[in-house]
Amino acid sequence: MDEETVAERVEGRMERQSILTERKPPVGLSFVLYEAVLRAPQVDAEQLRHLLEVGRLRNVVLQVLPFERAISDALLGSMVLLETRDYERFAFSEGPFASELFGRSGGCQPCHGAA
């Protein structure tokens, strides 16, 4: 991967992380991490400390899904659940073969394509 691509991805990641602390009013966020990602050899102490710091924020909830509780469908890709100010609920699921947006709004349809 070239340096420009790396720089763009890092910038995007930092921009996304700013939602944790810079939005007014703060956005309530909840994350479920599979235990395996915390124990992977690529994870270092600094990353784990960062997760602990983020978990201390009032608007963030971090949970760990233990090995013995894992549901295979939940491990096929990322899943985002959200609720709007008008209490509309949506789910976005992203996997290796398709991405899907679900909701009760008429505008939500499966988005099939490479993730």
mmCIF file of N, CA and C in Angstrom:
data_model
loop_
_atom_site.group_PDB
_atom_site.id
_atom_site.type_symbol
_atom_site.label_atom_id
_atom_site.label_comp_id
_atom_site.label_asym_id
_atom_site.label_seq_id
_atom_site.Cartn_x
_atom_site.Cartn_y
_atom_site.Cartn_z
ATOM 1 N N MET A 1 0.848 -1.165 0.000
ATOM 2 C CA MET A 1 0.000 0.000 0.000
ATOM 3 C C MET A 1 0.903 1.240 0.000
ATOM 4 N N ASP A 2 0.582 2.208 -0.850
ATOM 5 C CA ASP A 2 1.447 3.391 -0.941
ATOM 6 C C ASP A 2 1.184 4.360 0.219
ATOM 7 N N GLU A 3 2.121 5.266 0.428
ATOM 8 C CA GLU A 3 2.065 6.209 1.562
ATOM 9 C C GLU A 3 0.821 7.094 1.516
ATOM 10 N N GLU A 4 0.415 7.503 0.330
ATOM 11 C CA GLU A 4 -0.755 8.380 0.200
ATOM 12 C C GLU A 4 -2.019 7.661 0.687
ATOM 13 N N THR A 5 -2.171 6.397 0.318
ATOM 14 C CA THR A 5 -3.328 5.608 0.749
ATOM 15 C C THR A 5 -3.316 5.434 2.263
ATOM 16 N N VAL A 6 -2.154 5.137 2.817
ATOM 17 C CA VAL A 6 -2.033 4.983 4.271
ATOM 18 C C VAL A 6 -2.430 6.294 4.961
ATOM 19 N N ALA A 7 -1.929 7.415 4.472
ATOM 20 C CA ALA A 7 -2.230 8.715 5.068
ATOM 21 C C ALA A 7 -3.731 9.019 5.004
ATOM 22 N N GLU A 8 -4.358 8.706 3.870
ATOM 23 C CA GLU A 8 -5.797 8.939 3.722
ATOM 24 C C GLU A 8 -6.595 8.098 4.704
ATOM 25 N N ARG A 9 -6.199 6.845 4.870
ATOM 26 C CA ARG A 9 -6.918 5.959 5.784
ATOM 27 C C ARG A 9 -6.750 6.382 7.233
ATOM 28 N N VAL A 10 -5.547 6.792 7.601
ATOM 29 C CA VAL A 10 -5.309 7.268 8.968
ATOM 30 C C VAL A 10 -6.131 8.529 9.222
ATOM 31 N N GLU A 11 -6.139 9.451 8.264
ATOM 32 C CA GLU A 11 -6.915 10.684 8.411
ATOM 33 C C GLU A 11 -8.399 10.370 8.578
ATOM 34 N N GLY A 12 -8.913 9.450 7.773
ATOM 35 C CA GLY A 12 -10.317 9.057 7.883
ATOM 36 C C GLY A 12 -10.631 8.425 9.227
ATOM 37 N N ARG A 13 -9.733 7.577 9.708
ATOM 38 C CA ARG A 13 -9.933 6.925 11.004
ATOM 39 C C ARG A 13 -9.954 7.962 12.126
ATOM 40 N N MET A 14 -9.027 8.916 12.081
ATOM 41 C CA MET A 14 -8.976 9.952 13.118
ATOM 42 C C MET A 14 -10.239 10.818 13.073
ATOM 43 N N GLU A 15 -10.719 11.101 11.876
ATOM 44 C CA GLU A 15 -11.939 11.894 11.725
ATOM 45 C C GLU A 15 -13.137 11.145 12.324
ATOM 46 N N ARG A 16 -13.216 9.846 12.059
ATOM 47 C CA ARG A 16 -14.315 9.047 12.618
ATOM 48 C C ARG A 16 -14.214 8.981 14.139
ATOM 49 N N GLN A 17 -13.016 8.909 14.677
ATOM 50 C CA GLN A 17 -12.861 8.844 16.131
ATOM 51 C C GLN A 17 -13.291 10.136 16.807
ATOM 52 N N SER A 18 -13.234 11.248 16.095
ATOM 53 C CA SER A 18 -13.600 12.529 16.700
ATOM 54 C C SER A 18 -15.066 12.575 17.106
ATOM 55 N N ILE A 19 -15.908 11.721 16.514
ATOM 56 C CA ILE A 19 -17.322 11.689 16.884
ATOM 57 C C ILE A 19 -17.500 11.303 18.353
ATOM 58 N N LEU A 20 -16.510 10.613 18.923
ATOM 59 C CA LEU A 20 -16.599 10.184 20.316
ATOM 60 C C LEU A 20 -16.620 11.352 21.289
ATOM 61 N N THR A 21 -15.932 12.426 20.954
ATOM 62 C CA THR A 21 -15.764 13.508 21.929
ATOM 63 C C THR A 21 -16.163 14.891 21.422
ATOM 64 N N GLU A 22 -16.237 15.115 20.128
ATOM 65 C CA GLU A 22 -16.416 16.473 19.620
ATOM 66 C C GLU A 22 -17.848 16.839 19.269
ATOM 67 N N ARG A 23 -18.745 15.898 19.141
ATOM 68 C CA ARG A 23 -20.127 16.197 18.791
ATOM 69 C C ARG A 23 -20.863 16.805 19.976
ATOM 70 N N LYS A 24 -21.631 17.846 19.734
ATOM 71 C CA LYS A 24 -22.446 18.472 20.778
ATOM 72 C C LYS A 24 -23.882 18.504 20.295
ATOM 73 N N PRO A 25 -24.831 17.892 20.982
ATOM 74 C CA PRO A 25 -24.635 17.063 22.162
ATOM 75 C C PRO A 25 -23.929 15.769 21.781
ATOM 76 N N PRO A 26 -23.307 15.120 22.759
ATOM 77 C CA PRO A 26 -22.568 13.888 22.463
ATOM 78 C C PRO A 26 -23.481 12.803 21.883
ATOM 79 N N VAL A 27 -22.955 12.064 20.962
ATOM 80 C CA VAL A 27 -23.683 10.954 20.362
ATOM 81 C C VAL A 27 -23.483 9.729 21.253
ATOM 82 N N GLY A 28 -24.567 9.057 21.601
ATOM 83 C CA GLY A 28 -24.462 7.831 22.377
ATOM 84 C C GLY A 28 -24.035 6.688 21.471
ATOM 85 N N LEU A 29 -22.973 6.005 21.845
ATOM 86 C CA LEU A 29 -22.422 4.925 21.027
ATOM 87 C C LEU A 29 -22.249 3.671 21.862
ATOM 88 N N SER A 30 -22.517 2.531 21.245
ATOM 89 C CA SER A 30 -22.357 1.250 21.918
ATOM 90 C C SER A 30 -21.643 0.298 20.968
ATOM 91 N N PHE A 31 -20.611 -0.387 21.483
ATOM 92 C CA PHE A 31 -19.809 -1.297 20.671
ATOM 93 C C PHE A 31 -19.725 -2.651 21.354
ATOM 94 N N VAL A 32 -19.820 -3.707 20.561
ATOM 95 C CA VAL A 32 -19.615 -5.066 21.064
ATOM 96 C C VAL A 32 -18.405 -5.622 20.324
ATOM 97 N N LEU A 33 -17.386 -5.987 21.082
ATOM 98 C CA LEU A 33 -16.159 -6.536 20.502
ATOM 99 C C LEU A 33 -16.081 -8.020 20.827
ATOM 100 N N TYR A 34 -15.784 -8.821 19.831
ATOM 101 C CA TYR A 34 -15.605 -10.251 20.046
ATOM 102 C C TYR A 34 -14.287 -10.446 20.797
ATOM 103 N N GLU A 35 -14.300 -11.298 21.791
ATOM 104 C CA GLU A 35 -13.128 -11.523 22.637
ATOM 105 C C GLU A 35 -11.867 -11.822 21.823
ATOM 106 N N ALA A 36 -12.022 -12.524 20.718
ATOM 107 C CA ALA A 36 -10.865 -12.895 19.892
ATOM 108 C C ALA A 36 -10.105 -11.670 19.381
ATOM 109 N N VAL A 37 -10.798 -10.568 19.088
ATOM 110 C CA VAL A 37 -10.082 -9.388 18.583
ATOM 111 C C VAL A 37 -9.219 -8.754 19.660
ATOM 112 N N LEU A 38 -9.585 -8.935 20.911
ATOM 113 C CA LEU A 38 -8.792 -8.377 21.999
ATOM 114 C C LEU A 38 -7.576 -9.232 22.321
ATOM 115 N N ARG A 39 -7.634 -10.497 21.941
ATOM 116 C CA ARG A 39 -6.542 -11.428 22.245
ATOM 117 C C ARG A 39 -5.655 -11.717 21.039
ATOM 118 N N ALA A 40 -5.948 -11.095 19.921
ATOM 119 C CA ALA A 40 -5.165 -11.342 18.704
ATOM 120 C C ALA A 40 -3.723 -10.870 18.896
ATOM 121 N N PRO A 41 -2.766 -11.560 18.290
ATOM 122 C CA PRO A 41 -1.357 -11.183 18.459
ATOM 123 C C PRO A 41 -1.033 -9.788 17.913
ATOM 124 N N GLN A 42 -1.865 -9.272 17.003
ATOM 125 C CA GLN A 42 -1.614 -7.945 16.430
ATOM 126 C C GLN A 42 -2.017 -6.807 17.365
ATOM 127 N N VAL A 43 -2.752 -7.124 18.425
ATOM 128 C CA VAL A 43 -3.216 -6.102 19.363
ATOM 129 C C VAL A 43 -2.126 -5.845 20.391
ATOM 130 N N ASP A 44 -1.789 -4.570 20.585
ATOM 131 C CA ASP A 44 -0.752 -4.259 21.567
ATOM 132 C C ASP A 44 -1.361 -3.532 22.775
ATOM 133 N N ALA A 45 -0.554 -3.336 23.794
ATOM 134 C CA ALA A 45 -1.016 -2.732 25.050
ATOM 135 C C ALA A 45 -1.569 -1.332 24.834
ATOM 136 N N GLU A 46 -0.981 -0.570 23.925
ATOM 137 C CA GLU A 46 -1.453 0.798 23.667
ATOM 138 C C GLU A 46 -2.882 0.787 23.123
ATOM 139 N N GLN A 47 -3.184 -0.149 22.252
ATOM 140 C CA GLN A 47 -4.533 -0.245 21.705
ATOM 141 C C GLN A 47 -5.540 -0.625 22.793
ATOM 142 N N LEU A 48 -5.147 -1.530 23.675
ATOM 143 C CA LEU A 48 -6.035 -1.920 24.760
ATOM 144 C C LEU A 48 -6.258 -0.762 25.729
ATOM 145 N N ARG A 49 -5.202 0.007 26.019
ATOM 146 C CA ARG A 49 -5.361 1.201 26.878
ATOM 147 C C ARG A 49 -6.317 2.203 26.235
ATOM 148 N N HIS A 50 -6.193 2.375 24.923
ATOM 149 C CA HIS A 50 -7.086 3.297 24.205
ATOM 150 C C HIS A 50 -8.544 2.852 24.354
ATOM 151 N N LEU A 51 -8.805 1.556 24.220
ATOM 152 C CA LEU A 51 -10.166 1.051 24.404
ATOM 153 C C LEU A 51 -10.674 1.330 25.812
ATOM 154 N N LEU A 52 -9.806 1.162 26.818
ATOM 155 C CA LEU A 52 -10.202 1.470 28.192
ATOM 156 C C LEU A 52 -10.551 2.944 28.355
ATOM 157 N N GLU A 53 -9.764 3.823 27.752
ATOM 158 C CA GLU A 53 -10.041 5.267 27.819
ATOM 159 C C GLU A 53 -11.372 5.594 27.160
ATOM 160 N N VAL A 54 -11.599 5.040 25.978
ATOM 161 C CA VAL A 54 -12.858 5.290 25.259
ATOM 162 C C VAL A 54 -14.032 4.755 26.074
ATOM 163 N N GLY A 55 -13.863 3.592 26.687
ATOM 164 C CA GLY A 55 -14.920 3.003 27.498
ATOM 165 C C GLY A 55 -15.285 3.819 28.722
ATOM 166 N N ARG A 56 -14.422 4.714 29.145
ATOM 167 C CA ARG A 56 -14.707 5.588 30.295
ATOM 168 C C ARG A 56 -15.540 6.811 29.913
ATOM 169 N N LEU A 57 -15.672 7.082 28.620
ATOM 170 C CA LEU A 57 -16.474 8.226 28.184
ATOM 171 C C LEU A 57 -17.938 7.973 28.539
ATOM 172 N N ARG A 58 -18.634 9.022 28.953
ATOM 173 C CA ARG A 58 -20.027 8.887 29.387
ATOM 174 C C ARG A 58 -20.965 8.466 28.259
ATOM 175 N N ASN A 59 -20.619 8.794 27.027
ATOM 176 C CA ASN A 59 -21.498 8.506 25.895
ATOM 177 C C ASN A 59 -21.148 7.210 25.172
ATOM 178 N N VAL A 60 -20.199 6.444 25.707
ATOM 179 C CA VAL A 60 -19.745 5.225 25.036
ATOM 180 C C VAL A 60 -19.931 4.006 25.945
ATOM 181 N N VAL A 61 -20.466 2.942 25.357
ATOM 182 C CA VAL A 61 -20.581 1.663 26.052
ATOM 183 C C VAL A 61 -19.780 0.644 25.247
ATOM 184 N N LEU A 62 -18.821 -0.001 25.904
ATOM 185 C CA LEU A 62 -18.044 -1.076 25.281
ATOM 186 C C LEU A 62 -18.412 -2.381 25.972
ATOM 187 N N GLN A 63 -18.703 -3.399 25.180
ATOM 188 C CA GLN A 63 -19.003 -4.720 25.724
ATOM 189 C C GLN A 63 -18.146 -5.741 24.996
ATOM 190 N N VAL A 64 -17.856 -6.844 25.683
ATOM 191 C CA VAL A 64 -17.066 -7.917 25.083
ATOM 192 C C VAL A 64 -17.950 -9.155 24.962
ATOM 193 N N LEU A 65 -18.005 -9.702 23.748
ATOM 194 C CA LEU A 65 -18.724 -10.948 23.502
ATOM 195 C C LEU A 65 -17.739 -12.088 23.727
ATOM 196 N N PRO A 66 -17.922 -12.871 24.823
ATOM 197 C CA PRO A 66 -16.963 -13.936 25.144
ATOM 198 C C PRO A 66 -16.986 -15.059 24.100
ATOM 199 N N PHE A 67 -15.881 -15.772 24.020
ATOM 200 C CA PHE A 67 -15.766 -16.906 23.097
ATOM 201 C C PHE A 67 -16.974 -17.831 23.201
ATOM 202 N N GLU A 68 -17.328 -18.201 24.440
ATOM 203 C CA GLU A 68 -18.367 -19.207 24.638
ATOM 204 C C GLU A 68 -19.773 -18.703 24.317
ATOM 205 N N ARG A 69 -19.944 -17.411 24.126
ATOM 206 C CA ARG A 69 -21.259 -16.850 23.814
ATOM 207 C C ARG A 69 -21.399 -16.434 22.353
ATOM 208 N N ALA A 70 -20.366 -16.603 21.585
ATOM 209 C CA ALA A 70 -20.377 -16.123 20.195
ATOM 210 C C ALA A 70 -21.434 -16.850 19.369
ATOM 211 N N ILE A 71 -22.127 -16.078 18.576
ATOM 212 C CA ILE A 71 -23.106 -16.599 17.632
ATOM 213 C C ILE A 71 -22.473 -16.475 16.254
ATOM 214 N N SER A 72 -22.421 -17.551 15.514
ATOM 215 C CA SER A 72 -21.676 -17.545 14.255
ATOM 216 C C SER A 72 -22.117 -16.441 13.302
ATOM 217 N N ASP A 73 -23.414 -16.146 13.194
ATOM 218 C CA ASP A 73 -23.872 -15.097 12.282
ATOM 219 C C ASP A 73 -23.339 -13.722 12.669
ATOM 220 N N ALA A 74 -23.127 -13.515 13.957
ATOM 221 C CA ALA A 74 -22.623 -12.220 14.422
ATOM 222 C C ALA A 74 -21.151 -12.030 14.072
ATOM 223 N N LEU A 75 -20.477 -13.090 13.672
ATOM 224 C CA LEU A 75 -19.048 -13.015 13.386
ATOM 225 C C LEU A 75 -18.751 -12.906 11.893
ATOM 226 N N LEU A 76 -19.773 -12.832 11.069
ATOM 227 C CA LEU A 76 -19.575 -12.794 9.622
ATOM 228 C C LEU A 76 -19.190 -11.415 9.104
ATOM 229 N N GLY A 77 -19.301 -10.403 9.911
ATOM 230 C CA GLY A 77 -18.953 -9.048 9.493
ATOM 231 C C GLY A 77 -19.426 -8.053 10.525
ATOM 232 N N SER A 78 -19.199 -6.787 10.233
ATOM 233 C CA SER A 78 -19.598 -5.761 11.201
ATOM 234 C C SER A 78 -21.095 -5.495 11.104
ATOM 235 N N MET A 79 -21.632 -4.966 12.201
ATOM 236 C CA MET A 79 -23.039 -4.646 12.274
ATOM 237 C C MET A 79 -23.166 -3.313 13.012
ATOM 238 N N VAL A 80 -23.955 -2.415 12.484
ATOM 239 C CA VAL A 80 -24.172 -1.118 13.122
ATOM 240 C C VAL A 80 -25.664 -0.973 13.375
ATOM 241 N N LEU A 81 -26.027 -0.693 14.621
ATOM 242 C CA LEU A 81 -27.414 -0.445 14.993
ATOM 243 C C LEU A 81 -27.528 1.005 15.421
ATOM 244 N N LEU A 82 -28.564 1.701 14.955
ATOM 245 C CA LEU A 82 -28.710 3.093 15.367
ATOM 246 C C LEU A 82 -30.164 3.455 15.531
ATOM 247 N N GLU A 83 -30.380 4.489 16.335
ATOM 248 C CA GLU A 83 -31.711 5.015 16.564
ATOM 249 C C GLU A 83 -31.648 6.524 16.389
ATOM 250 N N THR A 84 -32.561 7.086 15.596
ATOM 251 C CA THR A 84 -32.567 8.524 15.343
ATOM 252 C C THR A 84 -33.248 9.257 16.492
ATOM 253 N N ARG A 85 -33.221 10.578 16.436
ATOM 254 C CA ARG A 85 -33.906 11.382 17.452
ATOM 255 C C ARG A 85 -35.406 11.151 17.429
ATOM 256 N N ASP A 86 -35.916 10.720 16.269
ATOM 257 C CA ASP A 86 -37.347 10.430 16.131
ATOM 258 C C ASP A 86 -37.666 8.968 16.444
ATOM 259 N N TYR A 87 -36.708 8.265 17.066
ATOM 260 C CA TYR A 87 -36.859 6.878 17.497
ATOM 261 C C TYR A 87 -37.027 5.894 16.341
ATOM 262 N N GLU A 88 -36.542 6.251 15.171
ATOM 263 C CA GLU A 88 -36.491 5.305 14.065
ATOM 264 C C GLU A 88 -35.259 4.437 14.278
ATOM 265 N N ARG A 89 -35.394 3.158 14.025
ATOM 266 C CA ARG A 89 -34.280 2.235 14.237
ATOM 267 C C ARG A 89 -33.820 1.639 12.912
ATOM 268 N N PHE A 90 -32.499 1.563 12.766
ATOM 269 C CA PHE A 90 -31.887 1.038 11.559
ATOM 270 C C PHE A 90 -30.751 0.090 11.936
ATOM 271 N N ALA A 91 -30.471 -0.832 11.039
ATOM 272 C CA ALA A 91 -29.339 -1.739 11.207
ATOM 273 C C ALA A 91 -28.599 -1.808 9.873
ATOM 274 N N PHE A 92 -27.284 -1.732 9.937
ATOM 275 C CA PHE A 92 -26.445 -1.885 8.753
ATOM 276 C C PHE A 92 -25.517 -3.048 9.011
ATOM 277 N N SER A 93 -25.564 -4.024 8.130
ATOM 278 C CA SER A 93 -24.729 -5.214 8.246
ATOM 279 C C SER A 93 -23.796 -5.255 7.051
ATOM 280 N N GLU A 94 -22.519 -5.481 7.340
ATOM 281 C CA GLU A 94 -21.524 -5.508 6.273
ATOM 282 C C GLU A 94 -20.751 -6.813 6.354
ATOM 283 N N GLY A 95 -20.726 -7.532 5.247
ATOM 284 C CA GLY A 95 -20.039 -8.813 5.219
ATOM 285 C C GLY A 95 -19.200 -8.953 3.966
ATOM 286 N N PRO A 96 -18.575 -10.107 3.776
ATOM 287 C CA PRO A 96 -17.678 -10.289 2.642
ATOM 288 C C PRO A 96 -18.391 -10.306 1.294
ATOM 289 N N PHE A 97 -19.687 -10.618 1.266
ATOM 290 C CA PHE A 97 -20.384 -10.753 -0.011
ATOM 291 C C PHE A 97 -21.486 -9.731 -0.232
ATOM 292 N N ALA A 98 -21.958 -9.088 0.818
ATOM 293 C CA ALA A 98 -23.054 -8.127 0.668
ATOM 294 C C ALA A 98 -23.096 -7.185 1.863
ATOM 295 N N SER A 99 -23.681 -6.031 1.635
ATOM 296 C CA SER A 99 -23.960 -5.069 2.689
ATOM 297 C C SER A 99 -25.459 -4.819 2.661
ATOM 298 N N GLU A 100 -26.067 -4.726 3.838
ATOM 299 C CA GLU A 100 -27.509 -4.539 3.881
ATOM 300 C C GLU A 100 -27.880 -3.485 4.915
ATOM 301 N N LEU A 101 -28.859 -2.651 4.562
ATOM 302 C CA LEU A 101 -29.406 -1.653 5.463
ATOM 303 C C LEU A 101 -30.844 -2.046 5.732
ATOM 304 N N PHE A 102 -31.196 -2.190 7.006
ATOM 305 C CA PHE A 102 -32.538 -2.595 7.383
ATOM 306 C C PHE A 102 -33.177 -1.494 8.208
ATOM 307 N N GLY A 103 -34.472 -1.316 8.038
ATOM 308 C CA GLY A 103 -35.216 -0.363 8.830
ATOM 309 C C GLY A 103 -36.675 -0.430 8.455
ATOM 310 N N ARG A 104 -37.480 0.241 9.215
ATOM 311 C CA ARG A 104 -38.916 0.236 8.921
ATOM 312 C C ARG A 104 -39.274 1.326 7.929
ATOM 313 N N SER A 105 -38.329 2.182 7.632
ATOM 314 C CA SER A 105 -38.550 3.245 6.650
ATOM 315 C C SER A 105 -38.580 2.615 5.262
ATOM 316 N N GLY A 106 -39.394 3.152 4.375
ATOM 317 C CA GLY A 106 -39.497 2.611 3.025
ATOM 318 C C GLY A 106 -38.217 2.726 2.228
ATOM 319 N N GLY A 107 -37.271 3.561 2.654
ATOM 320 C CA GLY A 107 -36.055 3.763 1.891
ATOM 321 C C GLY A 107 -34.962 2.763 2.150
ATOM 322 N N CYS A 108 -35.163 1.799 3.010
ATOM 323 C CA CYS A 108 -34.107 0.848 3.360
ATOM 324 C C CYS A 108 -34.268 -0.436 2.561
ATOM 325 N N GLN A 109 -33.229 -0.784 1.864
ATOM 326 C CA GLN A 109 -33.235 -1.994 1.060
ATOM 327 C C GLN A 109 -31.870 -2.629 1.135
ATOM 328 N N PRO A 110 -31.797 -3.932 0.891
ATOM 329 C CA PRO A 110 -30.473 -4.568 0.831
ATOM 330 C C PRO A 110 -29.613 -3.929 -0.254
ATOM 331 N N CYS A 111 -28.333 -3.739 0.054
ATOM 332 C CA CYS A 111 -27.382 -3.169 -0.895
ATOM 333 C C CYS A 111 -26.380 -4.263 -1.216
ATOM 334 N N HIS A 112 -26.664 -5.081 -2.207
ATOM 335 C CA HIS A 112 -25.788 -6.207 -2.517
ATOM 336 C C HIS A 112 -24.613 -5.744 -3.332
ATOM 337 N N GLY A 113 -23.444 -6.202 -2.959
ATOM 338 C CA GLY A 113 -22.216 -5.856 -3.651
ATOM 339 C C GLY A 113 -21.036 -6.188 -2.763
ATOM 340 N N ALA A 114 -19.865 -6.046 -3.297
ATOM 341 C CA ALA A 114 -18.649 -6.342 -2.518
ATOM 342 C C ALA A 114 -18.554 -5.366 -1.377
ATOM 343 N N ALA A 115 -18.220 -5.861 -0.215
ATOM 344 C CA ALA A 115 -18.082 -5.013 0.978
ATOM 345 C C ALA A 115 -16.769 -4.284 0.959
#
